[in-house]
Short mmCIF file of C-alpha atoms in Angstrom, two decimals:
data_model
loop_
_atom_site.label_atom_id
_atom_site.label_comp_id
_atom_site.label_asym_id
_atom_site.label_seq_id
_atom_site.Cartn_x
_atom_site.Cartn_y
_atom_site.Cartn_z
CA MET Z 2 0.00 0.00 0.00
CA ALA Z 3 2.78 2.43 0.99
CA SER Z 4 4.69 1.67 -2.22
CA ARG Z 5 1.57 2.46 -4.26
CA VAL Z 6 1.21 5.83 -2.48
CA ARG Z 7 4.89 6.59 -3.25
CA ASP Z 8 4.35 5.58 -6.90
CA GLN Z 9 1.34 7.90 -7.15
CA SER Z 10 3.25 10.78 -5.54
CA GLN Z 11 6.11 10.23 -7.98
CA ALA Z 12 3.58 10.21 -10.83
CA GLY Z 13 2.22 13.54 -9.61
CA ARG Z 14 5.70 15.11 -9.57
CA ASN Z 15 6.28 13.84 -13.11
CA GLY Z 16 3.14 15.58 -14.31
CA LEU Z 17 1.20 12.33 -14.76
CA LYS Z 18 -2.44 12.25 -13.68
CA GLU Z 19 -3.15 9.68 -10.97
CA LYS Z 20 -5.59 6.96 -11.99
CA VAL Z 21 -9.05 7.23 -10.46
CA LEU Z 22 -9.56 3.47 -10.53
CA THR Z 23 -6.90 1.27 -8.95
CA LEU Z 24 -6.89 -2.00 -7.03
CA ASP Z 25 -7.06 0.09 -3.85
CA THR Z 26 -10.00 2.23 -4.98
CA MET Z 27 -12.07 -0.31 -6.93
CA ASN Z 28 -15.05 -2.19 -5.49
CA PRO Z 29 -13.51 -4.59 -2.91
CA CYS Z 30 -16.36 -7.07 -3.46
CA VAL Z 31 -15.28 -7.52 -7.08
CA ARG Z 32 -11.71 -8.23 -5.98
CA ARG Z 33 -13.01 -11.10 -3.86
CA VAL Z 34 -14.80 -12.74 -6.80
CA GLU Z 35 -13.26 -16.01 -8.00
CA TYR Z 36 -14.53 -18.26 -10.79
CA ALA Z 37 -12.45 -21.41 -11.04
CA VAL Z 38 -14.06 -22.75 -14.23
CA ARG Z 39 -12.44 -19.89 -16.16
CA GLY Z 40 -9.65 -19.17 -13.68
CA PRO Z 41 -5.82 -19.19 -13.82
CA ILE Z 42 -5.53 -22.74 -15.08
CA VAL Z 43 -7.68 -21.89 -18.10
CA GLN Z 44 -5.57 -18.80 -18.77
CA ARG Z 45 -2.51 -21.05 -18.85
CA ALA Z 46 -4.32 -23.42 -21.22
CA LEU Z 47 -4.94 -20.50 -23.61
CA GLU Z 48 -1.25 -19.56 -23.44
CA LEU Z 49 -0.26 -23.16 -24.25
CA GLU Z 50 -2.59 -23.18 -27.26
CA GLN Z 51 -0.93 -19.99 -28.50
CA GLU Z 52 2.52 -21.51 -27.99
CA LEU Z 53 1.52 -24.62 -29.97
CA ARG Z 54 0.31 -22.41 -32.83
CA GLN Z 55 3.69 -20.65 -32.79
CA GLY Z 56 5.47 -23.99 -33.18
CA VAL Z 57 6.76 -24.33 -29.61
CA LYS Z 58 7.49 -27.99 -28.91
CA LYS Z 59 5.36 -29.58 -26.20
CA PRO Z 60 4.90 -33.16 -24.97
CA PHE Z 61 1.40 -33.00 -26.55
CA THR Z 62 -0.11 -31.78 -29.82
CA GLU Z 63 -3.32 -30.18 -28.53
CA VAL Z 64 -4.86 -28.73 -25.40
CA ILE Z 65 -8.00 -30.60 -24.39
CA ARG Z 66 -10.29 -28.28 -22.46
CA ALA Z 67 -12.12 -30.71 -20.22
CA ASN Z 68 -12.73 -27.89 -17.74
CA ILE Z 69 -16.10 -26.59 -18.88
CA GLY Z 70 -19.48 -27.99 -19.95
CA ASP Z 71 -19.31 -26.57 -23.48
CA ALA Z 72 -20.85 -29.41 -25.47
CA GLN Z 73 -20.37 -28.15 -29.01
CA ALA Z 74 -16.80 -26.97 -28.35
CA MET Z 75 -16.17 -30.63 -27.44
CA GLY Z 76 -17.61 -31.86 -30.74
CA GLN Z 77 -21.29 -32.46 -29.95
CA ARG Z 78 -23.33 -31.82 -33.10
CA PRO Z 79 -26.21 -29.33 -32.89
CA ILE Z 80 -29.75 -30.72 -33.11
CA THR Z 81 -30.87 -30.18 -36.71
CA PHE Z 82 -34.36 -28.90 -35.99
CA LEU Z 83 -33.12 -26.25 -33.56
CA ARG Z 84 -30.66 -24.86 -36.08
CA GLN Z 85 -33.11 -25.04 -38.97
CA VAL Z 86 -35.70 -22.92 -37.17
CA LEU Z 87 -33.04 -20.52 -35.93
CA ALA Z 88 -31.67 -20.09 -39.47
CA LEU Z 89 -35.16 -19.32 -40.74
CA CYS Z 90 -35.71 -16.79 -37.96
CA VAL Z 91 -32.38 -15.05 -38.57
CA HIS Z 92 -32.81 -15.02 -42.37
CA PRO Z 93 -36.56 -15.08 -43.12
CA SER Z 94 -36.05 -15.12 -46.90
CA LEU Z 95 -35.17 -18.81 -46.42
CA LEU Z 96 -38.83 -19.45 -45.62
CA SER Z 97 -39.40 -19.90 -49.35
CA SER Z 98 -36.61 -22.46 -49.65
CA PRO Z 99 -37.57 -26.10 -50.30
CA ASP Z 100 -34.58 -27.20 -48.18
CA PHE Z 101 -36.45 -26.75 -44.89
CA PRO Z 102 -39.29 -28.93 -43.54
CA GLU Z 103 -42.72 -27.36 -43.20
CA ASP Z 104 -42.90 -27.68 -39.41
CA ALA Z 105 -39.61 -25.78 -39.07
CA LYS Z 106 -41.07 -23.02 -41.26
CA ARG Z 107 -44.28 -22.89 -39.21
CA LYS Z 108 -42.29 -22.66 -36.01
CA ALA Z 109 -40.09 -19.86 -37.38
CA GLU Z 110 -43.08 -17.88 -38.67
CA ARG Z 111 -44.82 -18.23 -35.30
CA ILE Z 112 -41.78 -16.91 -33.44
CA LEU Z 113 -41.23 -14.05 -35.88
CA GLN Z 114 -44.86 -12.98 -35.60
CA ALA Z 115 -44.32 -12.57 -31.86
CA CYS Z 116 -41.22 -10.38 -32.32
CA GLY Z 117 -41.30 -6.60 -32.65
CA GLY Z 118 -41.12 -5.75 -36.35
CA HIS Z 119 -41.21 -9.53 -36.99
CA SER Z 120 -37.45 -9.59 -36.48
CA LEU Z 121 -35.03 -11.25 -34.04
CA GLY Z 122 -33.09 -8.01 -34.18
CA SER Z 123 -35.70 -6.15 -32.14
CA TYR Z 124 -35.89 -5.81 -28.38
CA SER Z 125 -38.47 -7.86 -26.53
CA VAL Z 126 -40.20 -6.97 -23.28
CA SER Z 127 -37.82 -7.36 -20.37
CA SER Z 128 -39.39 -10.58 -19.05
CA GLY Z 129 -39.19 -12.17 -22.49
CA ILE Z 130 -41.51 -12.63 -25.46
CA GLN Z 131 -45.00 -13.42 -24.19
CA LEU Z 132 -45.55 -16.27 -26.68
CA ILE Z 133 -42.35 -17.97 -25.56
CA ARG Z 134 -43.19 -17.56 -21.88
CA GLU Z 135 -46.54 -19.24 -22.63
CA ASP Z 136 -44.71 -22.10 -24.37
CA VAL Z 137 -42.40 -22.44 -21.36
CA ALA Z 138 -45.44 -22.63 -19.08
CA GLN Z 139 -46.95 -25.41 -21.22
CA TYR Z 140 -43.60 -27.27 -21.16
CA ILE Z 141 -43.47 -27.10 -17.35
CA GLU Z 142 -47.08 -28.32 -17.17
CA ARG Z 143 -46.29 -31.32 -19.42
CA ARG Z 144 -43.07 -32.08 -17.54
CA ASP Z 145 -44.83 -31.99 -14.17
CA GLY Z 146 -47.76 -34.21 -15.13
CA GLY Z 147 -50.40 -31.53 -15.60
CA ILE Z 148 -49.60 -29.20 -12.68
CA PRO Z 149 -50.35 -25.75 -14.13
CA ALA Z 150 -47.72 -23.06 -14.66
CA ASP Z 151 -48.51 -19.36 -15.05
CA PRO Z 152 -46.60 -17.49 -17.82
CA ASN Z 153 -46.70 -14.40 -15.61
CA ASN Z 154 -44.46 -16.23 -13.12
CA ILE Z 155 -41.88 -17.01 -15.82
CA PHE Z 156 -39.00 -14.71 -16.70
CA LEU Z 157 -36.72 -15.48 -19.65
CA SER Z 158 -33.06 -14.80 -19.02
CA THR Z 159 -29.54 -14.71 -20.44
CA GLY Z 160 -28.90 -18.36 -19.63
CA ALA Z 161 -29.86 -19.60 -16.19
CA SER Z 162 -26.90 -17.78 -14.63
CA ASP Z 163 -28.34 -14.31 -15.11
CA ALA Z 164 -31.64 -15.32 -13.53
CA ILE Z 165 -29.84 -16.88 -10.55
CA VAL Z 166 -27.90 -13.68 -9.91
CA THR Z 167 -31.09 -11.60 -10.25
CA VAL Z 168 -32.88 -13.65 -7.58
CA LEU Z 169 -29.83 -13.43 -5.30
CA LYS Z 170 -29.87 -9.63 -5.70
CA LEU Z 171 -33.46 -9.56 -4.45
CA LEU Z 172 -32.52 -11.62 -1.40
CA VAL Z 173 -29.42 -9.78 -0.23
CA SER Z 174 -29.83 -7.12 2.46
CA GLY Z 175 -28.63 -6.11 5.91
CA GLU Z 176 -25.27 -5.51 7.56
CA GLY Z 177 -23.23 -7.23 10.21
CA ARG Z 178 -25.07 -10.14 11.82
CA ALA Z 179 -28.20 -9.12 9.87
CA ARG Z 180 -26.42 -9.64 6.56
CA THR Z 181 -28.09 -12.18 4.27
CA GLY Z 182 -26.68 -15.69 4.30
CA VAL Z 183 -27.25 -18.16 1.47
CA LEU Z 184 -26.79 -21.91 1.93
CA ILE Z 185 -24.99 -23.50 -1.02
CA PRO Z 186 -23.84 -27.10 -1.55
CA ILE Z 187 -20.16 -27.95 -1.28
CA PRO Z 188 -18.86 -28.89 -3.80
CA GLN Z 189 -20.72 -26.10 -5.65
CA TYR Z 190 -20.85 -24.47 -9.06
CA PRO Z 191 -18.65 -21.37 -8.53
CA LEU Z 192 -21.28 -19.02 -9.97
CA TYR Z 193 -22.81 -19.08 -6.49
CA SER Z 194 -19.68 -18.21 -4.51
CA ALA Z 195 -18.73 -15.56 -7.08
CA ALA Z 196 -22.17 -13.92 -7.04
CA LEU Z 197 -22.35 -13.93 -3.24
CA ALA Z 198 -18.88 -12.34 -3.02
CA GLU Z 199 -19.88 -9.65 -5.51
CA LEU Z 200 -23.12 -8.94 -3.63
CA ASP Z 201 -21.31 -8.93 -0.25
CA ALA Z 202 -23.58 -11.68 1.09
CA VAL Z 203 -22.51 -14.50 3.41
CA GLN Z 204 -21.80 -17.88 1.84
CA VAL Z 205 -23.05 -20.67 4.11
CA ASP Z 206 -21.56 -24.03 3.12
CA TYR Z 207 -23.35 -27.34 3.56
CA TYR Z 208 -21.35 -30.41 2.57
CA LEU Z 209 -22.68 -33.14 0.31
CA ASP Z 210 -21.91 -36.68 1.51
CA GLU Z 211 -19.24 -38.11 -0.78
CA GLU Z 212 -19.43 -41.53 0.91
CA ARG Z 213 -23.10 -41.76 -0.14
CA ALA Z 214 -22.60 -40.72 -3.78
CA TRP Z 215 -22.78 -37.01 -2.93
CA ALA Z 216 -26.17 -37.29 -1.23
CA LEU Z 217 -27.74 -34.23 0.40
CA ASP Z 218 -27.88 -34.85 4.15
CA LEU Z 219 -30.54 -33.09 6.22
CA ALA Z 220 -28.49 -33.24 9.42
CA GLU Z 221 -25.68 -31.42 7.61
CA LEU Z 222 -28.14 -28.79 6.39
CA ARG Z 223 -29.24 -28.18 9.99
CA ARG Z 224 -25.64 -27.96 11.20
CA ALA Z 225 -24.78 -25.37 8.54
CA LEU Z 226 -27.92 -23.32 9.20
CA TYR Z 227 -27.68 -23.27 12.99
CA GLN Z 228 -23.98 -22.37 13.00
CA ALA Z 229 -24.56 -19.61 10.45
CA ARG Z 230 -27.23 -17.92 12.57
CA ASP Z 231 -24.50 -16.74 14.95
CA LEU Z 232 -22.87 -14.84 12.07
CA CYS Z 233 -25.61 -13.76 9.65
CA ARG Z 234 -29.25 -14.09 8.77
CA PRO Z 235 -29.69 -17.14 6.48
CA ARG Z 236 -32.53 -16.43 4.06
CA ALA Z 237 -32.07 -18.79 1.09
CA LEU Z 238 -31.17 -22.39 0.31
CA CYS Z 239 -29.70 -23.37 -3.08
CA VAL Z 240 -29.91 -26.92 -4.42
CA ILE Z 241 -28.29 -28.05 -7.70
CA ASN Z 242 -30.11 -31.08 -9.14
CA PRO Z 243 -28.68 -32.93 -11.02
CA GLY Z 244 -25.48 -31.86 -9.33
CA ASN Z 245 -22.64 -29.77 -10.69
CA PRO Z 246 -19.81 -30.70 -10.26
CA THR Z 247 -20.83 -33.89 -8.47
CA GLY Z 248 -23.35 -35.45 -10.89
CA GLN Z 249 -25.76 -36.80 -8.25
CA VAL Z 250 -29.54 -36.93 -8.82
CA GLN Z 251 -31.74 -36.17 -5.80
CA THR Z 252 -34.44 -38.66 -4.84
CA ARG Z 253 -38.01 -37.51 -4.44
CA GLU Z 254 -37.83 -38.29 -0.71
CA CYS Z 255 -34.79 -36.02 -0.39
CA ILE Z 256 -36.54 -33.19 -2.24
CA GLU Z 257 -39.59 -33.49 0.05
CA ALA Z 258 -37.32 -33.33 3.10
CA VAL Z 259 -35.54 -30.26 1.76
CA ILE Z 260 -38.86 -28.50 1.11
CA ARG Z 261 -40.06 -29.24 4.66
CA PHE Z 262 -36.75 -28.00 6.03
CA ALA Z 263 -36.94 -24.74 4.03
CA PHE Z 264 -40.55 -24.21 5.09
CA GLU Z 265 -39.88 -24.82 8.78
CA GLU Z 266 -36.76 -22.65 8.84
CA GLY Z 267 -38.15 -19.79 6.75
CA LEU Z 268 -35.80 -20.12 3.78
CA PHE Z 269 -36.38 -19.10 0.17
CA LEU Z 270 -35.66 -22.12 -2.09
CA MET Z 271 -33.54 -21.85 -5.25
CA ALA Z 272 -33.57 -24.98 -7.45
CA ASP Z 273 -30.88 -25.04 -10.15
CA GLU Z 274 -32.28 -27.67 -12.54
CA VAL Z 275 -30.38 -26.92 -15.75
CA TYR Z 276 -29.26 -30.57 -16.11
CA GLN Z 277 -32.76 -32.03 -15.86
CA ASP Z 278 -32.41 -33.79 -19.24
CA ASN Z 279 -29.07 -35.33 -18.20
CA VAL Z 280 -29.95 -38.35 -16.06
CA TYR Z 281 -28.10 -41.62 -16.79
CA ALA Z 282 -27.91 -43.95 -13.80
CA GLU Z 283 -30.34 -46.84 -13.56
CA GLY Z 284 -32.92 -46.10 -10.87
CA SER Z 285 -32.27 -42.36 -10.99
CA GLU Z 286 -35.03 -40.01 -12.11
CA PHE Z 287 -35.38 -36.24 -12.27
CA HIS Z 288 -38.09 -34.76 -10.05
CA SER Z 289 -38.65 -31.02 -10.31
CA PHE Z 290 -38.91 -29.08 -7.06
CA LYS Z 291 -42.04 -27.39 -8.42
CA LYS Z 292 -43.82 -30.72 -9.00
CA VAL Z 293 -42.88 -32.14 -5.60
CA LEU Z 294 -43.83 -28.89 -3.87
CA MET Z 295 -47.27 -28.80 -5.49
CA GLU Z 296 -47.94 -32.48 -4.79
CA MET Z 297 -47.10 -32.01 -1.11
CA GLY Z 298 -50.15 -29.76 -0.83
CA PRO Z 299 -50.83 -26.99 1.71
CA PRO Z 300 -49.22 -25.37 3.55
CA TYR Z 301 -46.09 -26.09 1.48
CA SER Z 302 -47.68 -25.67 -1.95
CA THR Z 303 -49.37 -22.40 -1.02
CA GLN Z 304 -46.63 -20.75 1.04
CA GLN Z 305 -43.13 -22.05 0.31
CA GLU Z 306 -41.27 -19.59 -1.95
CA LEU Z 307 -39.37 -21.20 -4.82
CA ALA Z 308 -37.39 -20.11 -7.86
CA SER Z 309 -36.43 -22.86 -10.31
CA PHE Z 310 -34.04 -22.41 -13.22
CA HIS Z 311 -33.52 -24.08 -16.58
CA SER Z 312 -31.35 -23.44 -19.62
CA ALA Z 313 -30.82 -24.32 -23.28
CA SER Z 314 -27.07 -24.60 -22.66
CA LYS Z 315 -26.98 -28.16 -21.33
CA GLY Z 316 -29.24 -31.21 -21.76
CA TYR Z 317 -29.14 -32.76 -25.22
CA MET Z 318 -29.12 -29.26 -26.76
CA GLY Z 319 -25.73 -27.93 -25.69
CA GLU Z 320 -26.50 -24.49 -27.15
CA CYS Z 321 -24.35 -22.58 -24.64
CA GLY Z 322 -23.51 -19.64 -26.87
CA PHE Z 323 -27.10 -18.54 -27.45
CA ARG Z 324 -27.59 -17.84 -23.72
CA GLY Z 325 -31.21 -18.94 -23.45
CA GLY Z 326 -32.76 -19.70 -20.07
CA TYR Z 327 -35.65 -19.05 -17.73
CA VAL Z 328 -36.71 -18.87 -14.10
CA GLU Z 329 -40.15 -19.77 -12.75
CA VAL Z 330 -41.07 -18.22 -9.41
CA VAL Z 331 -43.67 -19.81 -7.12
CA ASN Z 332 -45.37 -18.13 -4.14
CA MET Z 333 -43.25 -15.00 -4.55
CA ASP Z 334 -44.67 -11.84 -2.98
CA THR Z 335 -46.41 -9.93 -5.78
CA ASP Z 336 -44.70 -6.65 -4.92
CA VAL Z 337 -41.29 -8.35 -4.96
CA GLN Z 338 -42.14 -9.98 -8.28
CA GLN Z 339 -42.76 -6.52 -9.71
CA GLN Z 340 -39.39 -5.42 -8.38
CA MET Z 341 -37.82 -8.43 -10.09
CA GLY Z 342 -39.34 -7.32 -13.39
CA LYS Z 343 -37.95 -3.83 -12.80
CA LEU Z 344 -34.48 -5.24 -12.11
CA MET Z 345 -34.56 -7.23 -15.34
CA SER Z 346 -35.71 -4.18 -17.30
CA VAL Z 347 -32.41 -2.43 -16.48
CA ARG Z 348 -30.74 -4.89 -18.88
CA LEU Z 349 -33.48 -4.30 -21.48
CA CYS Z 350 -34.11 -7.95 -22.44
CA PRO Z 351 -32.45 -11.35 -22.81
CA PRO Z 352 -30.90 -12.06 -26.24
CA VAL Z 353 -33.82 -12.61 -28.60
CA PRO Z 354 -32.10 -15.41 -30.61
CA GLY Z 355 -31.58 -17.18 -27.28
CA GLN Z 356 -35.27 -16.76 -26.49
CA ALA Z 357 -36.15 -18.23 -29.90
CA LEU Z 358 -33.87 -21.20 -29.31
CA LEU Z 359 -35.40 -21.80 -25.89
CA ASP Z 360 -38.83 -21.88 -27.52
CA MET Z 361 -37.77 -24.80 -29.72
CA VAL Z 362 -36.43 -26.64 -26.66
CA VAL Z 363 -39.70 -26.29 -24.74
CA SER Z 364 -41.94 -26.95 -27.75
CA PRO Z 365 -40.09 -29.49 -29.96
CA PRO Z 366 -41.63 -31.38 -32.91
CA THR Z 367 -44.66 -33.54 -32.12
CA PRO Z 368 -45.24 -37.07 -33.50
CA SER Z 369 -47.31 -35.69 -36.41
CA ASP Z 370 -44.55 -33.31 -37.55
CA PRO Z 371 -42.15 -34.23 -40.40
CA SER Z 372 -39.11 -33.37 -38.23
CA PHE Z 373 -40.16 -35.56 -35.31
CA ALA Z 374 -38.34 -38.78 -36.23
CA GLN Z 375 -34.99 -37.08 -36.88
CA PHE Z 376 -35.31 -34.89 -33.79
CA GLN Z 377 -36.02 -37.87 -31.54
CA ALA Z 378 -33.20 -39.92 -33.06
CA GLU Z 379 -30.65 -37.13 -32.59
CA ARG Z 380 -31.81 -36.45 -29.04
CA ARG Z 381 -31.58 -40.15 -28.10
CA GLU Z 382 -28.15 -40.46 -29.69
CA VAL Z 383 -26.70 -37.53 -27.72
CA LEU Z 384 -28.11 -38.72 -24.38
CA ALA Z 385 -27.14 -42.36 -25.00
CA GLU Z 386 -23.55 -41.35 -25.76
CA LEU Z 387 -23.40 -39.17 -22.65
CA SER Z 388 -24.69 -42.10 -20.60
CA ALA Z 389 -21.98 -44.37 -22.03
CA LYS Z 390 -19.32 -41.72 -21.30
CA ALA Z 391 -20.54 -41.38 -17.72
CA LYS Z 392 -20.15 -45.14 -17.16
CA LEU Z 393 -16.75 -45.24 -18.87
CA THR Z 394 -15.41 -42.36 -16.76
CA GLU Z 395 -16.43 -44.03 -13.51
CA GLN Z 396 -15.02 -47.42 -14.58
CA VAL Z 397 -11.62 -46.13 -15.75
CA PHE Z 398 -10.98 -43.88 -12.75
CA ASN Z 399 -11.93 -46.55 -10.23
CA LYS Z 400 -9.29 -48.89 -11.66
CA VAL Z 401 -6.54 -46.42 -10.79
CA PRO Z 402 -4.92 -46.78 -7.34
CA GLY Z 403 -5.38 -43.52 -5.48
CA ILE Z 404 -8.42 -42.29 -7.44
CA HIS Z 405 -12.06 -42.82 -6.46
CA CYS Z 406 -14.97 -41.69 -8.63
CA ASN Z 407 -18.60 -41.82 -7.54
CA PRO Z 408 -21.19 -42.84 -10.15
CA VAL Z 409 -21.97 -40.01 -12.57
CA GLN Z 410 -25.74 -40.26 -12.16
CA GLY Z 411 -26.48 -37.11 -14.12
CA ALA Z 412 -25.23 -33.76 -15.48
CA MET Z 413 -21.98 -33.91 -17.50
CA TYR Z 414 -19.04 -34.00 -15.11
CA SER Z 415 -17.08 -36.36 -12.93
CA PHE Z 416 -15.58 -35.14 -9.65
CA PRO Z 417 -13.05 -37.81 -8.62
CA ARG Z 418 -11.23 -37.77 -5.30
CA MET Z 419 -7.49 -38.38 -5.56
CA GLN Z 420 -4.80 -39.17 -3.05
CA LEU Z 421 -1.78 -36.89 -3.19
CA PRO Z 422 1.52 -37.84 -1.51
CA PRO Z 423 2.61 -35.66 1.47
CA ARG Z 424 5.68 -34.50 -0.48
CA ALA Z 425 3.41 -33.22 -3.28
CA VAL Z 426 1.28 -31.36 -0.74
CA GLN Z 427 4.42 -29.86 0.80
CA ARG Z 428 5.78 -28.82 -2.62
CA ALA Z 429 2.46 -27.16 -3.49
CA GLN Z 430 2.55 -25.20 -0.21
CA GLU Z 431 6.11 -24.04 -0.98
CA LEU Z 432 4.82 -22.72 -4.31
CA GLY Z 433 1.83 -21.03 -2.68
CA LEU Z 434 -0.63 -23.31 -4.49
CA ALA Z 435 -3.51 -25.49 -3.35
CA PRO Z 436 -2.32 -29.10 -3.68
CA ASP Z 437 -4.97 -30.01 -6.25
CA MET Z 438 -4.14 -26.85 -8.25
CA PHE Z 439 -0.49 -27.96 -8.26
CA PHE Z 440 -1.57 -31.36 -9.59
CA CYS Z 441 -3.84 -29.87 -12.27
CA LEU Z 442 -1.19 -27.40 -13.46
CA ARG Z 443 1.37 -30.18 -13.79
CA LEU Z 444 -1.22 -32.28 -15.63
CA LEU Z 445 -1.85 -29.41 -18.07
CA GLU Z 446 1.85 -28.70 -18.70
CA GLU Z 447 2.75 -32.36 -19.28
CA THR Z 448 -0.34 -33.73 -21.07
CA GLY Z 449 -2.31 -30.75 -22.40
CA ILE Z 450 -5.39 -31.86 -20.42
CA CYS Z 451 -7.17 -28.97 -18.71
CA VAL Z 452 -9.33 -29.87 -15.71
CA VAL Z 453 -10.41 -27.73 -12.74
CA PRO Z 454 -9.06 -28.37 -9.22
CA GLY Z 455 -11.65 -29.29 -6.63
CA SER Z 456 -10.55 -26.37 -4.44
CA GLY Z 457 -12.32 -24.12 -6.95
CA PHE Z 458 -15.65 -25.79 -6.10
CA GLY Z 459 -15.11 -26.41 -2.40
CA GLN Z 460 -14.29 -29.72 -0.72
CA ARG Z 461 -13.79 -31.11 2.76
CA GLU Z 462 -10.50 -30.17 4.40
CA GLY Z 463 -7.76 -32.68 3.57
CA THR Z 464 -9.48 -34.08 0.46
CA TYR Z 465 -8.43 -33.36 -3.12
CA HIS Z 466 -10.54 -33.56 -6.27
CA PHE Z 467 -10.79 -32.31 -9.81
CA ARG Z 468 -13.76 -31.70 -12.09
CA MET Z 469 -13.60 -33.10 -15.59
CA THR Z 470 -16.35 -32.92 -18.20
CA ILE Z 471 -17.46 -36.15 -19.89
CA LEU Z 472 -18.21 -34.28 -23.13
CA PRO Z 473 -15.24 -35.16 -25.41
CA PRO Z 474 -16.02 -37.65 -28.20
CA MET Z 475 -15.83 -41.25 -26.98
CA ASP Z 476 -12.47 -42.07 -28.60
CA LYS Z 477 -10.89 -38.86 -27.30
CA LEU Z 478 -12.46 -39.28 -23.85
CA ARG Z 479 -10.96 -42.77 -23.58
CA LYS Z 480 -7.50 -41.37 -24.38
CA VAL Z 481 -7.96 -38.48 -21.94
CA LEU Z 482 -8.94 -40.88 -19.15
CA GLU Z 483 -5.98 -43.15 -19.88
CA LYS Z 484 -3.52 -40.22 -20.03
CA LEU Z 485 -4.87 -38.73 -16.83
CA SER Z 486 -4.72 -42.06 -15.02
CA HIS Z 487 -1.14 -42.66 -16.18
CA PHE Z 488 -0.16 -39.13 -15.12
CA HIS Z 489 -1.58 -39.64 -11.63
CA THR Z 490 0.39 -42.85 -11.27
CA GLU Z 491 3.64 -41.15 -12.37
CA PHE Z 492 2.94 -38.06 -10.24
CA THR Z 493 2.40 -40.28 -7.19
CA ARG Z 494 5.63 -42.15 -7.88
CA GLU Z 495 7.60 -38.91 -8.28
CA PHE Z 496 6.51 -37.52 -4.92
CA SER Z 497 6.44 -40.75 -2.89
#
C-alpha cells in the first residue's frame, strides 16, 4: 500500500495524472470474486494453445479443455431442428426455400410474428416474449404431469446464470449479523460463490456426503444453518439437481425433506435444474422441485417460496452460446415480483435469438410433424452417448490406485477424489498453491489436459478432487482418461 502511495506521488511530480480506478479504490467485493471454471488454469491453457500455434514444442499436440461444460466446443453436433428454425428466424427469406421442412417453417413464422417488427433483431419486453413464456409454461405443465404453470411467473433470461444472480440480488440485504446468508452445496458451481462475493452476502456451506454418492444430508443442512445464525441471517437455500460438479440426482424423498426444512426454517428455495435432461444412472429419475412442492399440498404448496431455473445450454441441446434460459417463481410476494421485473428491465431484455432457441427446446416437434423422427433420433443419440461416457469415466478412474470416482448419475461432469503424496502437498505449499491446483497445473503442462481443481468448487478439508467434463467424443475421452490415469500414477511415484 505504501509503495503504491509513493508511486502515485512520484507520478504527480512527473506531471502524470493519478488513476481514479486502482486495485485500492475499486469495489472490494469484485476483488473477492473467483470463478475457477475460467480461472488461472484456463488462462494457462490458452497460453499453451498460443505456444503450440507458434510452433513451440510440447509433450502433446493439442490442449483438451475438459474444464467446462461446453458441449459443441467438445464436438457435440447441434440438433438439426433447432438450427433449422433458428436459421429461418435469422434469415426469413429462407422461408421460401424447399430445403427446410414445413414444421420448421411454421415454427419460425410463429416466433417471428411474436417479435417486434417480426425480427429477431428487435428488443423484446424485459421478461421475455409473451408467446415464448406461454410455451415455457406449457412445457413445465407437461413435464410436471399436468400441474399448471402461469406465464406471468416465468422470466426469460440470459442463460440460467443471469436469472440466478437476479434472484440473489433480491434476497441480499442487511449488515453485520443481519447480513443475508445463502446456503450453497459444497462442492458447488462457482457461480454461487462468485455472485455472493460480488453482492457482499454470506456464503453458508453445507457439505454433500461423498461416501453416499454425494447425497444431500438433512443433518448437515441443519448444522450449517444453525452455525450460520451466529454470524448472519440465512434467508435462502440453493440446491443443484442434477449436481454440478458432483453429478448426483436427488431422490423424491430427499426433495420433500428439503422442502419441509426450508418451510420450517423460513428459507427461500432456489432450485438449479439446468441438467434435468441429463440423467443416466439406472434407478435415478429427475423430479422437479415445483412438481414435488405442489404435490405435497398446503401449507407447502401455497406458502413455500421457490425459484427454479432451466437453460438451453446443457441437456441434449448444448446451445451454450445462445444464452437462453428461464426462471419460474412460485409463491413469490407480488410486490417483490414486480421489483424483479424492474431489475430485469435495467438490462433491457435477454438475447432474442436465445429466447427463440429456448422456444424450440420447450416446444419441440410432435409425432405428427415431419421433423419428429430425426429430432427424436438425434436427441436419443446424444443422451445415449453421454450415458456411455458417464459409465466409462467411472469405470476407468476406479481402476486407478489412489483415485475414487462416484457414479456419474447425471449432469456432464465427474468429480473424482485423488490421493496426493505428502511431499506433493508440501511442494504445493512451498509454491503457494492449493495441492490439487499444483496437480492440475502439472497435468496441463505435461499432457495438455485442462481440468479444474476441486478447491475451486469447495471440498472437505484434507481431500483433493478435480472436475472433468465427460463431453469429449468417446475415442478422445478414452485417451484423456488413460492419459490422466497414467499421469496420476507417475505423479504419485515422483513424490512418494
